[in-house]
């Protein structure tokens, strides 16, 4: 590829997108309704029909299927009521069921019958709050941004469910202090409701959407008028914690520690929140899921720590290879060890109805036992525009005694019609000693209709691009990618719901035109009405290696150009059954040799009390000059729920690439918003090259929320 080709690539991409079908789609009209002020608050017990608070109200109903028969009426009736007092928003749902014995319950809300509400309180059509439950009253909540939900976020609210002879009910109480909204006296919110019936793999919505989308496509949500939340109410929450821990490490004496800290949450306005944290601790967070790296580039681990999750989507800028901000760079060392966090502050939310604002400043230890401190600062602002469009910028700064790094970038999205979206970003960094090619950029466009989906993109990341509070999987590359998919509605033929043949390509070149990586994927994906699926695919893989490198297990890949063909397939059984299983397999050429891999999993669910999952990933590698060998990663996860708020979770992992056995056991007695009592046991048995990392740790932590104002 020549430099001239690279210069023309973005123009070719835009020309491709300009040819997309952007005509208005034939979408169903958005349903409307009105919220009702309640004279008395409902009794939160799941008994909707006999509660005087709901008497005489007209329910929201007429749900339409997303799957399996898109646009058809739901097979079971759902009635939803929505009202409010001066203190809280209330939602009640009656989920009728012809066969109550067939209701699927689980301690995982995503594997059972469920009811979910999404609330776009700003009518931004780009971000919203999500609250859901199941027939046994499990709580799950999240935030959604640009059509993607983040289920790690949590806030203060309550729900009660009840199963009866005609189905099941749910009643939600969501304090207005847990929501963010504009200051108008009377407001209209974008709202949608979802009902999942697991026994027939049915998902239905109050506001219907095309089958390729979801309820998180907020510009298709219904509109409910009449909300009158408090215009300005002081909201101050104080969340202290105390913990005691005991740790024993290989080759070191046992240590005991007592610690305490706190978080503060204060509503500066109904839509803008100040969060303060001191001596921040995340002992209750589940251990990272282990990964084995068989490539040349960095692995990505998601954020799970509660403090960093509120409005996390606001701070996301950049594609996967080059994210300008990734909060795991704060308080976590490169090897995964947790670093003490002194504290910090965050202001996030909206200014007005369409301007998103975020500011974060944290201080943490630079390294384990170093005594040095690092300051992290991030500022973000974006403006919501009509039809899924936006424009924004981000600036970040990391400073400690050894370095000073700045990152800055602008990004934007442009929705065209109902199914077309263009997006891109341009960014730069400033790091002493890395003055050349310290930039990154990306442009992409896509079209996603019920029948056709296709997209293309172009990206560059310079060799000196270094976002010290971000994530970069690789540098010094130019990338092209393209994707096309055709969806065939099968209407139950052979039991199938959809057939999705598709193909994709991505290629990486360095700035001298050297072809570093190429991946062609040709796939045929079959989805059954039951929820089972199977796919078969062929991959054409190119790897251009400039310098030899070692992969997991110790084999060395030589320099040179390697072209291979790989075959893979996978199958998963339906999610609504007590037993579920699946497997994927891949085999063919691997760098300058051969390899194959497989990854089966098996899970079991017993009502709402017990769930168990076992997964195993095996990679067999046979390269010239090295004896063939296998690398294994096994994982067992067990969850037992005494009640929806009291549970025991265990995660045991072993990988023989590093010969590491890790166990994480957590007993939790929750109150709300992830606060409560935690008893956590962690054990790491490292018998490989770093045995001094072996340790055992027991931690008891208690946190509580005090409503000060």
mmCIF file of N, CA and C in Angstrom, residues 76 95-97 99-106 108-116 132-138 140 161 163 167-168 194-202 575-576 605:
data_model
loop_
_atom_site.group_PDB
_atom_site.id
_atom_site.type_symbol
_atom_site.label_atom_id
_atom_site.label_comp_id
_atom_site.label_asym_id
_atom_site.label_seq_id
_atom_site.Cartn_x
_atom_site.Cartn_y
_atom_site.Cartn_z
ATOM 1 N N UNK A 76 -48.079 -13.130 25.433
ATOM 2 C CA UNK A 76 -48.662 -12.971 26.765
ATOM 3 C C UNK A 76 -48.873 -11.480 27.038
ATOM 4 N N UNK A 95 -47.313 -9.169 34.654
ATOM 5 C CA UNK A 95 -46.864 -10.024 33.558
ATOM 6 C C UNK A 95 -47.727 -11.286 33.549
ATOM 7 N N UNK A 96 -48.781 -11.271 32.755
ATOM 8 C CA UNK A 96 -49.686 -12.414 32.701
ATOM 9 C C UNK A 96 -48.996 -13.599 32.032
ATOM 10 N N UNK A 97 -49.369 -14.796 32.484
ATOM 11 C CA UNK A 97 -48.763 -16.028 31.968
ATOM 12 C C UNK A 97 -49.804 -17.137 31.976
ATOM 13 N N UNK A 99 -49.339 -20.255 31.638
ATOM 14 C CA UNK A 99 -48.831 -21.426 32.351
ATOM 15 C C UNK A 99 -47.815 -20.971 33.394
ATOM 16 N N UNK A 100 -48.288 -20.523 34.585
ATOM 17 C CA UNK A 100 -47.352 -20.018 35.603
ATOM 18 C C UNK A 100 -46.273 -21.022 35.984
ATOM 19 N N UNK A 101 -46.553 -22.311 35.848
ATOM 20 C CA UNK A 101 -45.537 -23.314 36.183
ATOM 21 C C UNK A 101 -44.359 -23.260 35.233
ATOM 22 N N UNK A 102 -44.538 -22.641 34.059
ATOM 23 C CA UNK A 102 -43.454 -22.571 33.069
ATOM 24 C C UNK A 102 -42.585 -21.330 33.236
ATOM 25 N N UNK A 103 -42.883 -20.470 34.212
ATOM 26 C CA UNK A 103 -42.055 -19.284 34.444
ATOM 27 C C UNK A 103 -40.642 -19.720 34.813
ATOM 28 N N UNK A 104 -39.661 -19.147 34.152
ATOM 29 C CA UNK A 104 -38.258 -19.485 34.396
ATOM 30 C C UNK A 104 -37.685 -18.472 35.384
ATOM 31 N N UNK A 105 -37.147 -18.971 36.492
ATOM 32 C CA UNK A 105 -36.539 -18.097 37.497
ATOM 33 C C UNK A 105 -35.080 -18.468 37.667
ATOM 34 N N UNK A 106 -34.282 -17.474 38.031
ATOM 35 C CA UNK A 106 -32.847 -17.680 38.190
ATOM 36 C C UNK A 106 -32.324 -16.597 39.110
ATOM 37 N N UNK A 108 -29.762 -15.089 38.296
ATOM 38 C CA UNK A 108 -29.216 -14.196 37.283
ATOM 39 C C UNK A 108 -30.391 -13.631 36.493
ATOM 40 N N UNK A 109 -30.636 -12.326 36.626
ATOM 41 C CA UNK A 109 -31.775 -11.710 35.964
ATOM 42 C C UNK A 109 -31.751 -11.839 34.460
ATOM 43 N N UNK A 110 -30.586 -12.100 33.870
ATOM 44 C CA UNK A 110 -30.463 -12.201 32.422
ATOM 45 C C UNK A 110 -30.714 -13.617 31.917
ATOM 46 N N UNK A 111 -30.936 -14.566 32.806
ATOM 47 C CA UNK A 111 -31.196 -15.949 32.408
ATOM 48 C C UNK A 111 -32.587 -16.401 32.827
ATOM 49 N N UNK A 112 -33.460 -15.469 33.153
ATOM 50 C CA UNK A 112 -34.793 -15.822 33.616
ATOM 51 C C UNK A 112 -35.833 -14.948 32.930
ATOM 52 N N UNK A 113 -37.105 -15.242 33.171
ATOM 53 C CA UNK A 113 -38.146 -14.291 32.801
ATOM 54 C C UNK A 113 -37.830 -12.960 33.468
ATOM 55 N N UNK A 114 -38.146 -11.857 32.800
ATOM 56 C CA UNK A 114 -37.757 -10.568 33.375
ATOM 57 C C UNK A 114 -38.620 -9.446 32.830
ATOM 58 N N UNK A 115 -38.566 -8.320 33.532
ATOM 59 C CA UNK A 115 -39.194 -7.076 33.111
ATOM 60 C C UNK A 115 -38.178 -5.957 33.320
ATOM 61 N N UNK A 116 -38.015 -5.092 32.301
ATOM 62 C CA UNK A 116 -37.005 -4.037 32.338
ATOM 63 C C UNK A 116 -37.611 -2.736 31.853
ATOM 64 N N UNK A 132 -34.264 -3.255 36.088
ATOM 65 C CA UNK A 132 -34.925 -4.496 35.747
ATOM 66 C C UNK A 132 -35.038 -5.438 36.921
ATOM 67 N N UNK A 133 -35.938 -6.417 36.773
ATOM 68 C CA UNK A 133 -36.120 -7.421 37.810
ATOM 69 C C UNK A 133 -36.639 -8.701 37.179
ATOM 70 N N UNK A 134 -36.805 -9.724 38.010
ATOM 71 C CA UNK A 134 -37.351 -11.007 37.549
ATOM 72 C C UNK A 134 -38.402 -11.479 38.548
ATOM 73 N N UNK A 135 -38.997 -12.660 38.367
ATOM 74 C CA UNK A 135 -40.098 -13.073 39.248
ATOM 75 C C UNK A 135 -39.727 -13.251 40.714
ATOM 76 N N UNK A 136 -38.447 -13.317 41.056
ATOM 77 C CA UNK A 136 -38.066 -13.464 42.468
ATOM 78 C C UNK A 136 -37.479 -12.176 43.040
ATOM 79 N N UNK A 137 -37.584 -11.068 42.307
ATOM 80 C CA UNK A 137 -37.176 -9.774 42.845
ATOM 81 C C UNK A 137 -35.706 -9.466 42.758
ATOM 82 N N UNK A 138 -34.956 -10.128 41.880
ATOM 83 C CA UNK A 138 -33.558 -9.757 41.675
ATOM 84 C C UNK A 138 -33.491 -8.338 41.113
ATOM 85 N N UNK A 140 -31.373 -5.514 38.956
ATOM 86 C CA UNK A 140 -30.236 -5.167 38.113
ATOM 87 C C UNK A 140 -30.502 -3.808 37.488
ATOM 88 N N UNK A 161 -41.185 -8.414 43.817
ATOM 89 C CA UNK A 161 -41.893 -9.238 42.835
ATOM 90 C C UNK A 161 -42.763 -10.260 43.542
ATOM 91 N N UNK A 163 -45.101 -13.948 42.431
ATOM 92 C CA UNK A 163 -45.676 -14.906 41.487
ATOM 93 C C UNK A 163 -47.073 -15.286 41.978
ATOM 94 N N UNK A 167 -49.684 -15.337 36.682
ATOM 95 C CA UNK A 167 -48.410 -14.860 36.173
ATOM 96 C C UNK A 167 -47.535 -14.324 37.290
ATOM 97 N N UNK A 168 -46.958 -13.149 37.091
ATOM 98 C CA UNK A 168 -46.144 -12.543 38.147
ATOM 99 C C UNK A 168 -46.177 -11.022 38.010
ATOM 100 N N UNK A 194 -39.535 -3.673 28.530
ATOM 101 C CA UNK A 194 -39.236 -4.956 27.888
ATOM 102 C C UNK A 194 -39.716 -6.092 28.766
ATOM 103 N N UNK A 195 -40.264 -7.109 28.139
ATOM 104 C CA UNK A 195 -40.685 -8.333 28.819
ATOM 105 C C UNK A 195 -39.979 -9.507 28.139
ATOM 106 N N UNK A 196 -39.332 -10.351 28.933
ATOM 107 C CA UNK A 196 -38.670 -11.549 28.414
ATOM 108 C C UNK A 196 -39.380 -12.775 28.956
ATOM 109 N N UNK A 197 -39.771 -13.684 28.057
ATOM 110 C CA UNK A 197 -40.375 -14.968 28.429
ATOM 111 C C UNK A 197 -39.412 -16.053 27.964
ATOM 112 N N UNK A 198 -38.708 -16.658 28.892
ATOM 113 C CA UNK A 198 -37.621 -17.563 28.537
ATOM 114 C C UNK A 198 -38.103 -18.868 27.916
ATOM 115 N N UNK A 199 -39.266 -19.359 28.295
ATOM 116 C CA UNK A 199 -39.670 -20.689 27.832
ATOM 117 C C UNK A 199 -39.845 -20.744 26.316
ATOM 118 N N UNK A 200 -40.174 -19.601 25.685
ATOM 119 C CA UNK A 200 -40.290 -19.592 24.228
ATOM 120 C C UNK A 200 -39.351 -18.572 23.584
ATOM 121 N N UNK A 201 -38.342 -18.147 24.358
ATOM 122 C CA UNK A 201 -37.299 -17.254 23.838
ATOM 123 C C UNK A 201 -37.904 -15.981 23.251
ATOM 124 N N UNK A 202 -38.896 -15.434 23.955
ATOM 125 C CA UNK A 202 -39.601 -14.251 23.450
ATOM 126 C C UNK A 202 -39.176 -12.998 24.193
ATOM 127 N N UNK A 575 -30.785 -20.674 26.271
ATOM 128 C CA UNK A 575 -30.452 -20.149 27.593
ATOM 129 C C UNK A 575 -31.529 -20.408 28.637
ATOM 130 N N UNK A 576 -32.746 -20.743 28.247
ATOM 131 C CA UNK A 576 -33.828 -20.847 29.212
ATOM 132 C C UNK A 576 -33.950 -22.175 29.918
ATOM 133 N N UNK A 605 -28.497 -24.432 36.300
ATOM 134 C CA UNK A 605 -29.263 -23.492 37.100
ATOM 135 C C UNK A 605 -30.351 -24.237 37.848
#
